[in-house]
């Protein structure tokens, strides 16, 4: 037996144990790498530890003014606070909160802001889980939900009224990557006192910051680009302190991010800018190349639907991301053959991770929608959504082009 281990928190500490605060002049990529630069009181570790605990010792001298305390991990946990603060800063927000999934974040926004009788206006082609949530609230709690066609959503000043409590938009959208004008929506919502919440899951904060365009709240599924490795579920809401205080009350819904997932998220955020830069580059190159392939009827990529959308994307986005959707000439059977011929790209739903994925939206993300709902959204069986990871662009192009070449309509004319 050895002697008892010395106390970890050695009195007096070591020289240089406390990291210096991050200089204010650093850019977003540097902030991401150094983001969680808080002192670790126990061992001085460079990487902040996982406080895998549900509860904390209650301080004997319990006075808020004496020291900040942690009580219970559903409300606050030091490991979760790190990525919350980093995402708050990246989004240029006053506050940010992490939840157990993107839907945890979306439902916290909706349930904390909307009352029976209120109107919510929402894009018809929001993420399916969000549409289901809104329809359920409408059926059971008397919330009036107006689902907007793309044409309605282009003129927000004519759809938002004094009775509209919340406007919920997504940009870019899924799976057609349509781009909506956040600043124009913000101006329309300002006039009526409506809260504008933007789901920016397809555009992580290194590509788009919705709050800077005037949105009141921005939501992301952290399961996608922010987590980036297809190994965690999470969601974040960022915005003003006032709105986040209201959303905090939704913590009673019981869906905080757990400390281990928060640790994974902190680890992932260090490389967000690098990963997304590669995904932006591959997205643009693959969209250009596949638009010329004879088996492809159309490529959907942010800004490419019309010159108007290109102008909006140029204004409010940096990179356009690694997700694109193809419409294949041979319809559903061509999609099956294409997916079956891929050697490198995984056939799976989700997006934003380091490994490339392909899926048919009518059989995955949008499978629960009726034929009428699909047709309003312009979604049919010819679509394949591609999420490009960080593999070499040439390898991705080779795998995708070989699979397209195998389609009967894809063969180059003799
Ligand atoms: C745009 C968008 N918002 C929200 C969500 C929900 O996120 P999660 O799956 O993390 O609950 C998704 C999921 O795909 C999404 O695509």
PDB file of C-alpha atoms in Angstrom, residues 79-369:
ATOM      1  CA  UNK A  79     -18.639  21.053 -18.503  1.00  0.00           C
ATOM      2  CA  UNK A  80     -21.829  22.109 -20.282  1.00  0.00           C
ATOM      3  CA  UNK A  81     -21.177  25.799 -19.655  1.00  0.00           C
ATOM      4  CA  UNK A  82     -17.930  25.739 -21.684  1.00  0.00           C
ATOM      5  CA  UNK A  83     -19.472  25.047 -25.103  1.00  0.00           C
ATOM      6  CA  UNK A  84     -22.480  27.211 -24.165  1.00  0.00           C
ATOM      7  CA  UNK A  85     -20.191  30.203 -23.708  1.00  0.00           C
ATOM      8  CA  UNK A  86     -18.253  29.424 -26.855  1.00  0.00           C
ATOM      9  CA  UNK A  87     -21.404  29.138 -28.973  1.00  0.00           C
ATOM     10  CA  UNK A  88     -22.779  32.308 -27.367  1.00  0.00           C
ATOM     11  CA  UNK A  89     -19.633  34.181 -28.439  1.00  0.00           C
ATOM     12  CA  UNK A  90     -19.573  32.667 -31.940  1.00  0.00           C
ATOM     13  CA  UNK A  91     -23.183  33.651 -32.520  1.00  0.00           C
ATOM     14  CA  UNK A  92     -22.621  37.139 -31.076  1.00  0.00           C
ATOM     15  CA  UNK A  93     -25.384  36.413 -28.536  1.00  0.00           C
ATOM     16  CA  UNK A  94     -25.856  37.489 -24.929  1.00  0.00           C
ATOM     17  CA  UNK A  95     -26.614  33.938 -23.844  1.00  0.00           C
ATOM     18  CA  UNK A  96     -26.800  30.377 -25.163  1.00  0.00           C
ATOM     19  CA  UNK A  97     -28.243  27.157 -23.783  1.00  0.00           C
ATOM     20  CA  UNK A  98     -27.489  23.571 -24.769  1.00  0.00           C
ATOM     21  CA  UNK A  99     -30.118  20.848 -24.945  1.00  0.00           C
ATOM     22  CA  UNK A 100     -30.074  17.077 -25.378  1.00  0.00           C
ATOM     23  CA  UNK A 101     -30.927  17.266 -29.092  1.00  0.00           C
ATOM     24  CA  UNK A 102     -31.843  19.751 -31.789  1.00  0.00           C
ATOM     25  CA  UNK A 103     -35.504  18.966 -31.127  1.00  0.00           C
ATOM     26  CA  UNK A 104     -34.912  19.626 -27.418  1.00  0.00           C
ATOM     27  CA  UNK A 105     -33.736  23.120 -28.407  1.00  0.00           C
ATOM     28  CA  UNK A 106     -36.577  23.728 -30.879  1.00  0.00           C
ATOM     29  CA  UNK A 107     -39.252  22.543 -28.443  1.00  0.00           C
ATOM     30  CA  UNK A 108     -37.775  24.692 -25.645  1.00  0.00           C
ATOM     31  CA  UNK A 109     -38.108  27.762 -27.888  1.00  0.00           C
ATOM     32  CA  UNK A 110     -41.657  27.000 -28.952  1.00  0.00           C
ATOM     33  CA  UNK A 111     -42.992  25.860 -25.579  1.00  0.00           C
ATOM     34  CA  UNK A 112     -41.474  28.738 -23.635  1.00  0.00           C
ATOM     35  CA  UNK A 113     -42.726  31.472 -25.962  1.00  0.00           C
ATOM     36  CA  UNK A 114     -46.126  30.377 -27.263  1.00  0.00           C
ATOM     37  CA  UNK A 115     -49.475  30.431 -25.448  1.00  0.00           C
ATOM     38  CA  UNK A 116     -52.881  29.026 -26.462  1.00  0.00           C
ATOM     39  CA  UNK A 117     -54.498  31.296 -29.050  1.00  0.00           C
ATOM     40  CA  UNK A 118     -51.162  32.682 -30.299  1.00  0.00           C
ATOM     41  CA  UNK A 119     -50.256  32.450 -33.954  1.00  0.00           C
ATOM     42  CA  UNK A 120     -47.026  30.870 -35.119  1.00  0.00           C
ATOM     43  CA  UNK A 121     -45.930  31.318 -38.725  1.00  0.00           C
ATOM     44  CA  UNK A 122     -43.529  28.700 -39.972  1.00  0.00           C
ATOM     45  CA  UNK A 123     -42.053  27.632 -43.277  1.00  0.00           C
ATOM     46  CA  UNK A 124     -43.865  24.621 -44.696  1.00  0.00           C
ATOM     47  CA  UNK A 125     -40.523  22.987 -45.318  1.00  0.00           C
ATOM     48  CA  UNK A 126     -39.154  23.135 -41.795  1.00  0.00           C
ATOM     49  CA  UNK A 127     -37.469  20.029 -40.441  1.00  0.00           C
ATOM     50  CA  UNK A 128     -40.187  17.358 -40.170  1.00  0.00           C
ATOM     51  CA  UNK A 129     -39.844  17.006 -36.381  1.00  0.00           C
ATOM     52  CA  UNK A 130     -40.499  20.748 -35.978  1.00  0.00           C
ATOM     53  CA  UNK A 131     -43.543  20.599 -38.257  1.00  0.00           C
ATOM     54  CA  UNK A 132     -44.884  17.645 -36.219  1.00  0.00           C
ATOM     55  CA  UNK A 133     -44.371  19.572 -32.975  1.00  0.00           C
ATOM     56  CA  UNK A 134     -46.212  22.643 -34.308  1.00  0.00           C
ATOM     57  CA  UNK A 135     -49.094  20.565 -35.675  1.00  0.00           C
ATOM     58  CA  UNK A 136     -49.409  18.807 -32.322  1.00  0.00           C
ATOM     59  CA  UNK A 137     -49.502  22.134 -30.445  1.00  0.00           C
ATOM     60  CA  UNK A 138     -52.097  23.353 -32.862  1.00  0.00           C
ATOM     61  CA  UNK A 139     -54.296  20.275 -32.406  1.00  0.00           C
ATOM     62  CA  UNK A 140     -53.986  19.974 -28.603  1.00  0.00           C
ATOM     63  CA  UNK A 141     -53.322  23.480 -27.271  1.00  0.00           C
ATOM     64  CA  UNK A 142     -55.126  25.795 -29.655  1.00  0.00           C
ATOM     65  CA  UNK A 143     -52.003  27.421 -31.063  1.00  0.00           C
ATOM     66  CA  UNK A 144     -52.747  28.733 -34.558  1.00  0.00           C
ATOM     67  CA  UNK A 145     -50.017  27.504 -36.873  1.00  0.00           C
ATOM     68  CA  UNK A 146     -49.692  28.916 -40.347  1.00  0.00           C
ATOM     69  CA  UNK A 147     -47.457  26.861 -42.647  1.00  0.00           C
ATOM     70  CA  UNK A 148     -46.084  29.063 -45.412  1.00  0.00           C
ATOM     71  CA  UNK A 149     -45.488  28.035 -48.973  1.00  0.00           C
ATOM     72  CA  UNK A 150     -42.225  29.192 -50.476  1.00  0.00           C
ATOM     73  CA  UNK A 151     -44.021  32.051 -52.281  1.00  0.00           C
ATOM     74  CA  UNK A 152     -45.579  33.315 -48.982  1.00  0.00           C
ATOM     75  CA  UNK A 153     -42.255  33.064 -47.216  1.00  0.00           C
ATOM     76  CA  UNK A 154     -40.667  35.398 -49.773  1.00  0.00           C
ATOM     77  CA  UNK A 155     -42.865  38.292 -48.555  1.00  0.00           C
ATOM     78  CA  UNK A 156     -42.769  38.069 -44.733  1.00  0.00           C
ATOM     79  CA  UNK A 157     -44.272  41.557 -44.294  1.00  0.00           C
ATOM     80  CA  UNK A 158     -47.559  40.246 -45.673  1.00  0.00           C
ATOM     81  CA  UNK A 159     -47.719  37.138 -43.436  1.00  0.00           C
ATOM     82  CA  UNK A 160     -46.541  38.397 -40.037  1.00  0.00           C
ATOM     83  CA  UNK A 161     -49.229  40.296 -38.110  1.00  0.00           C
ATOM     84  CA  UNK A 162     -49.760  41.744 -34.633  1.00  0.00           C
ATOM     85  CA  UNK A 163     -51.140  38.378 -33.430  1.00  0.00           C
ATOM     86  CA  UNK A 164     -48.048  36.457 -34.540  1.00  0.00           C
ATOM     87  CA  UNK A 165     -46.080  35.503 -31.439  1.00  0.00           C
ATOM     88  CA  UNK A 166     -43.350  33.511 -33.145  1.00  0.00           C
ATOM     89  CA  UNK A 167     -41.975  33.206 -36.681  1.00  0.00           C
ATOM     90  CA  UNK A 168     -39.922  30.086 -37.266  1.00  0.00           C
ATOM     91  CA  UNK A 169     -37.798  29.824 -40.368  1.00  0.00           C
ATOM     92  CA  UNK A 170     -34.931  27.647 -41.511  1.00  0.00           C
ATOM     93  CA  UNK A 171     -32.224  28.787 -43.893  1.00  0.00           C
ATOM     94  CA  UNK A 172     -30.897  27.009 -45.843  1.00  0.00           C
ATOM     95  CA  UNK A 173     -33.797  24.557 -45.908  1.00  0.00           C
ATOM     96  CA  UNK A 174     -33.869  20.797 -46.055  1.00  0.00           C
ATOM     97  CA  UNK A 175     -33.516  19.097 -48.527  1.00  0.00           C
ATOM     98  CA  UNK A 176     -33.720  21.755 -51.284  1.00  0.00           C
ATOM     99  CA  UNK A 177     -31.258  24.172 -49.649  1.00  0.00           C
ATOM    100  CA  UNK A 178     -33.463  27.184 -50.356  1.00  0.00           C
ATOM    101  CA  UNK A 179     -32.204  30.435 -48.860  1.00  0.00           C
ATOM    102  CA  UNK A 180     -34.478  32.897 -46.998  1.00  0.00           C
ATOM    103  CA  UNK A 181     -33.714  36.529 -46.295  1.00  0.00           C
ATOM    104  CA  UNK A 182     -33.144  36.750 -42.521  1.00  0.00           C
ATOM    105  CA  UNK A 183     -32.819  40.569 -42.472  1.00  0.00           C
ATOM    106  CA  UNK A 184     -36.107  40.979 -44.327  1.00  0.00           C
ATOM    107  CA  UNK A 185     -37.843  38.582 -41.949  1.00  0.00           C
ATOM    108  CA  UNK A 186     -36.329  40.431 -38.984  1.00  0.00           C
ATOM    109  CA  UNK A 187     -37.635  43.780 -40.235  1.00  0.00           C
ATOM    110  CA  UNK A 188     -41.153  42.334 -40.693  1.00  0.00           C
ATOM    111  CA  UNK A 189     -41.096  40.763 -37.212  1.00  0.00           C
ATOM    112  CA  UNK A 190     -39.787  43.948 -35.570  1.00  0.00           C
ATOM    113  CA  UNK A 191     -42.824  45.868 -36.786  1.00  0.00           C
ATOM    114  CA  UNK A 192     -45.241  43.482 -35.051  1.00  0.00           C
ATOM    115  CA  UNK A 193     -43.229  42.532 -31.964  1.00  0.00           C
ATOM    116  CA  UNK A 194     -42.950  38.951 -33.235  1.00  0.00           C
ATOM    117  CA  UNK A 195     -40.016  36.822 -32.091  1.00  0.00           C
ATOM    118  CA  UNK A 196     -38.008  35.593 -35.087  1.00  0.00           C
ATOM    119  CA  UNK A 197     -36.276  32.255 -34.496  1.00  0.00           C
ATOM    120  CA  UNK A 198     -33.969  30.925 -37.222  1.00  0.00           C
ATOM    121  CA  UNK A 199     -32.996  27.264 -37.364  1.00  0.00           C
ATOM    122  CA  UNK A 200     -29.501  27.559 -38.805  1.00  0.00           C
ATOM    123  CA  UNK A 201     -28.582  23.872 -38.598  1.00  0.00           C
ATOM    124  CA  UNK A 202     -27.563  23.804 -42.286  1.00  0.00           C
ATOM    125  CA  UNK A 203     -25.330  26.864 -41.788  1.00  0.00           C
ATOM    126  CA  UNK A 204     -23.090  26.598 -38.706  1.00  0.00           C
ATOM    127  CA  UNK A 205     -21.899  29.880 -37.151  1.00  0.00           C
ATOM    128  CA  UNK A 206     -18.687  29.975 -39.213  1.00  0.00           C
ATOM    129  CA  UNK A 207     -20.911  30.186 -42.332  1.00  0.00           C
ATOM    130  CA  UNK A 208     -23.837  32.288 -41.091  1.00  0.00           C
ATOM    131  CA  UNK A 209     -24.725  34.222 -37.949  1.00  0.00           C
ATOM    132  CA  UNK A 210     -28.471  34.778 -37.947  1.00  0.00           C
ATOM    133  CA  UNK A 211     -28.437  37.164 -34.960  1.00  0.00           C
ATOM    134  CA  UNK A 212     -26.159  39.549 -36.866  1.00  0.00           C
ATOM    135  CA  UNK A 213     -28.873  39.659 -39.558  1.00  0.00           C
ATOM    136  CA  UNK A 214     -31.495  40.663 -36.982  1.00  0.00           C
ATOM    137  CA  UNK A 215     -32.951  37.325 -35.799  1.00  0.00           C
ATOM    138  CA  UNK A 216     -33.992  37.213 -32.134  1.00  0.00           C
ATOM    139  CA  UNK A 217     -33.007  33.592 -31.606  1.00  0.00           C
ATOM    140  CA  UNK A 218     -30.880  31.107 -33.492  1.00  0.00           C
ATOM    141  CA  UNK A 219     -31.222  27.359 -33.044  1.00  0.00           C
ATOM    142  CA  UNK A 220     -28.938  24.564 -34.237  1.00  0.00           C
ATOM    143  CA  UNK A 221     -29.072  20.837 -34.016  1.00  0.00           C
ATOM    144  CA  UNK A 222     -25.565  20.324 -32.574  1.00  0.00           C
ATOM    145  CA  UNK A 223     -25.887  16.731 -33.772  1.00  0.00           C
ATOM    146  CA  UNK A 224     -24.863  17.994 -37.234  1.00  0.00           C
ATOM    147  CA  UNK A 225     -21.948  20.334 -38.056  1.00  0.00           C
ATOM    148  CA  UNK A 226     -21.257  21.476 -34.474  1.00  0.00           C
ATOM    149  CA  UNK A 227     -20.767  17.912 -33.193  1.00  0.00           C
ATOM    150  CA  UNK A 228     -19.410  16.997 -36.595  1.00  0.00           C
ATOM    151  CA  UNK A 229     -18.459  13.341 -35.948  1.00  0.00           C
ATOM    152  CA  UNK A 230     -21.854  11.603 -35.973  1.00  0.00           C
ATOM    153  CA  UNK A 231     -21.286  10.566 -32.365  1.00  0.00           C
ATOM    154  CA  UNK A 232     -23.389  12.917 -30.262  1.00  0.00           C
ATOM    155  CA  UNK A 233     -26.882  14.370 -30.058  1.00  0.00           C
ATOM    156  CA  UNK A 234     -27.343  17.978 -28.981  1.00  0.00           C
ATOM    157  CA  UNK A 235     -29.024  21.289 -29.675  1.00  0.00           C
ATOM    158  CA  UNK A 236     -28.359  24.935 -28.896  1.00  0.00           C
ATOM    159  CA  UNK A 237     -30.415  28.118 -28.631  1.00  0.00           C
ATOM    160  CA  UNK A 238     -28.680  31.524 -28.595  1.00  0.00           C
ATOM    161  CA  UNK A 239     -30.077  35.047 -28.321  1.00  0.00           C
ATOM    162  CA  UNK A 240     -30.746  37.877 -25.899  1.00  0.00           C
ATOM    163  CA  UNK A 241     -30.496  37.385 -22.126  1.00  0.00           C
ATOM    164  CA  UNK A 242     -34.177  38.319 -21.827  1.00  0.00           C
ATOM    165  CA  UNK A 243     -35.376  35.596 -24.221  1.00  0.00           C
ATOM    166  CA  UNK A 244     -32.917  33.026 -22.891  1.00  0.00           C
ATOM    167  CA  UNK A 245     -34.246  33.623 -19.368  1.00  0.00           C
ATOM    168  CA  UNK A 246     -37.662  32.589 -20.654  1.00  0.00           C
ATOM    169  CA  UNK A 247     -36.193  29.610 -22.451  1.00  0.00           C
ATOM    170  CA  UNK A 248     -34.389  28.587 -19.266  1.00  0.00           C
ATOM    171  CA  UNK A 249     -37.765  27.974 -17.721  1.00  0.00           C
ATOM    172  CA  UNK A 250     -38.172  25.262 -20.367  1.00  0.00           C
ATOM    173  CA  UNK A 251     -35.364  23.389 -18.591  1.00  0.00           C
ATOM    174  CA  UNK A 252     -38.233  21.999 -16.553  1.00  0.00           C
ATOM    175  CA  UNK A 253     -38.929  19.966 -19.693  1.00  0.00           C
ATOM    176  CA  UNK A 254     -35.869  18.062 -18.566  1.00  0.00           C
ATOM    177  CA  UNK A 255     -33.734  17.951 -21.705  1.00  0.00           C
ATOM    178  CA  UNK A 256     -30.325  19.492 -20.827  1.00  0.00           C
ATOM    179  CA  UNK A 257     -27.182  18.329 -22.626  1.00  0.00           C
ATOM    180  CA  UNK A 258     -25.348  15.793 -20.467  1.00  0.00           C
ATOM    181  CA  UNK A 259     -21.732  16.452 -19.407  1.00  0.00           C
ATOM    182  CA  UNK A 260     -20.180  13.718 -21.568  1.00  0.00           C
ATOM    183  CA  UNK A 261     -21.927  14.944 -24.730  1.00  0.00           C
ATOM    184  CA  UNK A 262     -20.862  18.499 -23.776  1.00  0.00           C
ATOM    185  CA  UNK A 263     -17.246  17.332 -23.517  1.00  0.00           C
ATOM    186  CA  UNK A 264     -17.490  15.721 -26.971  1.00  0.00           C
ATOM    187  CA  UNK A 265     -19.027  18.906 -28.320  1.00  0.00           C
ATOM    188  CA  UNK A 266     -16.196  21.039 -26.846  1.00  0.00           C
ATOM    189  CA  UNK A 267     -13.672  18.705 -28.474  1.00  0.00           C
ATOM    190  CA  UNK A 268     -15.509  18.957 -31.803  1.00  0.00           C
ATOM    191  CA  UNK A 269     -15.859  22.736 -31.761  1.00  0.00           C
ATOM    192  CA  UNK A 270     -12.068  23.084 -31.738  1.00  0.00           C
ATOM    193  CA  UNK A 271     -12.024  21.912 -35.360  1.00  0.00           C
ATOM    194  CA  UNK A 272     -15.323  23.401 -36.555  1.00  0.00           C
ATOM    195  CA  UNK A 273     -13.756  26.092 -38.752  1.00  0.00           C
ATOM    196  CA  UNK A 274     -11.317  23.639 -40.382  1.00  0.00           C
ATOM    197  CA  UNK A 275     -13.965  20.996 -40.989  1.00  0.00           C
ATOM    198  CA  UNK A 276     -16.518  23.391 -42.394  1.00  0.00           C
ATOM    199  CA  UNK A 277     -13.950  25.110 -44.648  1.00  0.00           C
ATOM    200  CA  UNK A 278     -13.254  21.725 -46.241  1.00  0.00           C
ATOM    201  CA  UNK A 279     -16.967  20.928 -46.488  1.00  0.00           C
ATOM    202  CA  UNK A 280     -17.675  24.319 -48.103  1.00  0.00           C
ATOM    203  CA  UNK A 281     -14.995  23.698 -50.684  1.00  0.00           C
ATOM    204  CA  UNK A 282     -16.118  20.159 -51.491  1.00  0.00           C
ATOM    205  CA  UNK A 283     -19.769  21.275 -51.571  1.00  0.00           C
ATOM    206  CA  UNK A 284     -19.078  23.926 -54.179  1.00  0.00           C
ATOM    207  CA  UNK A 285     -16.825  21.701 -56.305  1.00  0.00           C
ATOM    208  CA  UNK A 286     -19.130  18.668 -56.220  1.00  0.00           C
ATOM    209  CA  UNK A 287     -22.219  20.821 -56.941  1.00  0.00           C
ATOM    210  CA  UNK A 288     -20.442  22.280 -60.007  1.00  0.00           C
ATOM    211  CA  UNK A 289     -19.186  18.926 -61.252  1.00  0.00           C
ATOM    212  CA  UNK A 290     -22.387  16.921 -60.788  1.00  0.00           C
ATOM    213  CA  UNK A 291     -24.538  19.620 -62.426  1.00  0.00           C
ATOM    214  CA  UNK A 292     -22.804  18.623 -65.669  1.00  0.00           C
ATOM    215  CA  UNK A 293     -23.475  14.892 -65.299  1.00  0.00           C
ATOM    216  CA  UNK A 294     -26.085  13.546 -67.751  1.00  0.00           C
ATOM    217  CA  UNK A 295     -27.821  11.437 -65.065  1.00  0.00           C
ATOM    218  CA  UNK A 296     -28.456  14.545 -62.938  1.00  0.00           C
ATOM    219  CA  UNK A 297     -31.534  16.629 -63.761  1.00  0.00           C
ATOM    220  CA  UNK A 298     -30.793  19.304 -61.180  1.00  0.00           C
ATOM    221  CA  UNK A 299     -28.452  20.143 -58.317  1.00  0.00           C
ATOM    222  CA  UNK A 300     -29.792  22.013 -55.286  1.00  0.00           C
ATOM    223  CA  UNK A 301     -27.162  24.000 -53.364  1.00  0.00           C
ATOM    224  CA  UNK A 302     -27.574  27.240 -51.359  1.00  0.00           C
ATOM    225  CA  UNK A 303     -28.004  30.245 -53.659  1.00  0.00           C
ATOM    226  CA  UNK A 304     -28.404  28.247 -56.857  1.00  0.00           C
ATOM    227  CA  UNK A 305     -32.214  28.205 -57.090  1.00  0.00           C
ATOM    228  CA  UNK A 306     -32.452  31.749 -58.486  1.00  0.00           C
ATOM    229  CA  UNK A 307     -30.430  34.967 -58.866  1.00  0.00           C
ATOM    230  CA  UNK A 308     -32.473  36.442 -55.972  1.00  0.00           C
ATOM    231  CA  UNK A 309     -31.438  33.610 -53.684  1.00  0.00           C
ATOM    232  CA  UNK A 310     -27.830  33.917 -54.816  1.00  0.00           C
ATOM    233  CA  UNK A 311     -27.940  37.604 -53.817  1.00  0.00           C
ATOM    234  CA  UNK A 312     -29.391  36.730 -50.386  1.00  0.00           C
ATOM    235  CA  UNK A 313     -26.846  33.943 -49.848  1.00  0.00           C
ATOM    236  CA  UNK A 314     -23.983  36.241 -50.853  1.00  0.00           C
ATOM    237  CA  UNK A 315     -25.199  38.770 -48.263  1.00  0.00           C
ATOM    238  CA  UNK A 316     -25.890  36.531 -45.302  1.00  0.00           C
ATOM    239  CA  UNK A 317     -23.648  33.476 -45.746  1.00  0.00           C
ATOM    240  CA  UNK A 318     -19.921  32.932 -45.929  1.00  0.00           C
ATOM    241  CA  UNK A 319     -19.383  29.361 -47.117  1.00  0.00           C
ATOM    242  CA  UNK A 320     -22.424  27.497 -48.389  1.00  0.00           C
ATOM    243  CA  UNK A 321     -21.812  24.188 -46.596  1.00  0.00           C
ATOM    244  CA  UNK A 322     -21.272  20.560 -47.516  1.00  0.00           C
ATOM    245  CA  UNK A 323     -24.869  19.504 -48.161  1.00  0.00           C
ATOM    246  CA  UNK A 324     -26.315  19.345 -51.666  1.00  0.00           C
ATOM    247  CA  UNK A 325     -29.269  17.516 -53.152  1.00  0.00           C
ATOM    248  CA  UNK A 326     -29.419  15.889 -56.569  1.00  0.00           C
ATOM    249  CA  UNK A 327     -32.513  15.189 -58.609  1.00  0.00           C
ATOM    250  CA  UNK A 328     -31.751  12.085 -60.709  1.00  0.00           C
ATOM    251  CA  UNK A 329     -33.272  11.682 -64.170  1.00  0.00           C
ATOM    252  CA  UNK A 330     -34.333   8.093 -63.598  1.00  0.00           C
ATOM    253  CA  UNK A 331     -36.506   8.914 -60.500  1.00  0.00           C
ATOM    254  CA  UNK A 332     -36.823   6.445 -57.586  1.00  0.00           C
ATOM    255  CA  UNK A 333     -35.268   3.427 -59.377  1.00  0.00           C
ATOM    256  CA  UNK A 334     -32.220   5.524 -60.328  1.00  0.00           C
ATOM    257  CA  UNK A 335     -31.890   6.660 -56.691  1.00  0.00           C
ATOM    258  CA  UNK A 336     -31.871   2.996 -55.549  1.00  0.00           C
ATOM    259  CA  UNK A 337     -29.194   2.044 -58.059  1.00  0.00           C
ATOM    260  CA  UNK A 338     -27.102   5.107 -57.250  1.00  0.00           C
ATOM    261  CA  UNK A 339     -27.193   4.483 -53.494  1.00  0.00           C
ATOM    262  CA  UNK A 340     -26.428   0.788 -54.067  1.00  0.00           C
ATOM    263  CA  UNK A 341     -23.374   1.635 -56.187  1.00  0.00           C
ATOM    264  CA  UNK A 342     -21.646   3.971 -53.679  1.00  0.00           C
ATOM    265  CA  UNK A 343     -18.440   2.480 -52.298  1.00  0.00           C
ATOM    266  CA  UNK A 344     -17.109   5.250 -50.070  1.00  0.00           C
ATOM    267  CA  UNK A 345     -20.105   7.372 -49.102  1.00  0.00           C
ATOM    268  CA  UNK A 346     -22.317   5.825 -46.378  1.00  0.00           C
ATOM    269  CA  UNK A 347     -26.027   5.456 -47.066  1.00  0.00           C
ATOM    270  CA  UNK A 348     -27.460   7.066 -43.921  1.00  0.00           C
ATOM    271  CA  UNK A 349     -29.498  10.108 -42.927  1.00  0.00           C
ATOM    272  CA  UNK A 350     -28.128  13.100 -40.951  1.00  0.00           C
ATOM    273  CA  UNK A 351     -25.435  15.500 -42.149  1.00  0.00           C
ATOM    274  CA  UNK A 352     -22.546  17.735 -41.148  1.00  0.00           C
ATOM    275  CA  UNK A 353     -20.182  14.966 -39.996  1.00  0.00           C
ATOM    276  CA  UNK A 354     -16.632  14.218 -41.108  1.00  0.00           C
ATOM    277  CA  UNK A 355     -17.752  11.192 -43.137  1.00  0.00           C
ATOM    278  CA  UNK A 356     -19.896  11.645 -46.244  1.00  0.00           C
ATOM    279  CA  UNK A 357     -23.482  10.389 -46.210  1.00  0.00           C
ATOM    280  CA  UNK A 358     -26.186   9.969 -48.847  1.00  0.00           C
ATOM    281  CA  UNK A 359     -29.902   9.422 -48.344  1.00  0.00           C
ATOM    282  CA  UNK A 360     -33.231   9.643 -50.143  1.00  0.00           C
ATOM    283  CA  UNK A 361     -35.314  12.273 -48.281  1.00  0.00           C
ATOM    284  CA  UNK A 362     -38.651  10.606 -49.164  1.00  0.00           C
ATOM    285  CA  UNK A 363     -37.444   7.495 -47.329  1.00  0.00           C
ATOM    286  CA  UNK A 364     -35.621   9.140 -44.417  1.00  0.00           C
ATOM    287  CA  UNK A 365     -36.026  12.734 -43.177  1.00  0.00           C
ATOM    288  CA  UNK A 366     -39.374  13.297 -44.956  1.00  0.00           C
ATOM    289  CA  UNK A 367     -40.851   9.778 -44.935  1.00  0.00           C
ATOM    290  CA  UNK A 368     -43.715  10.720 -42.606  1.00  0.00           C
ATOM    291  CA  UNK A 369     -45.088  13.424 -44.941  1.00  0.00           C
TER     292      UNK A 369
END
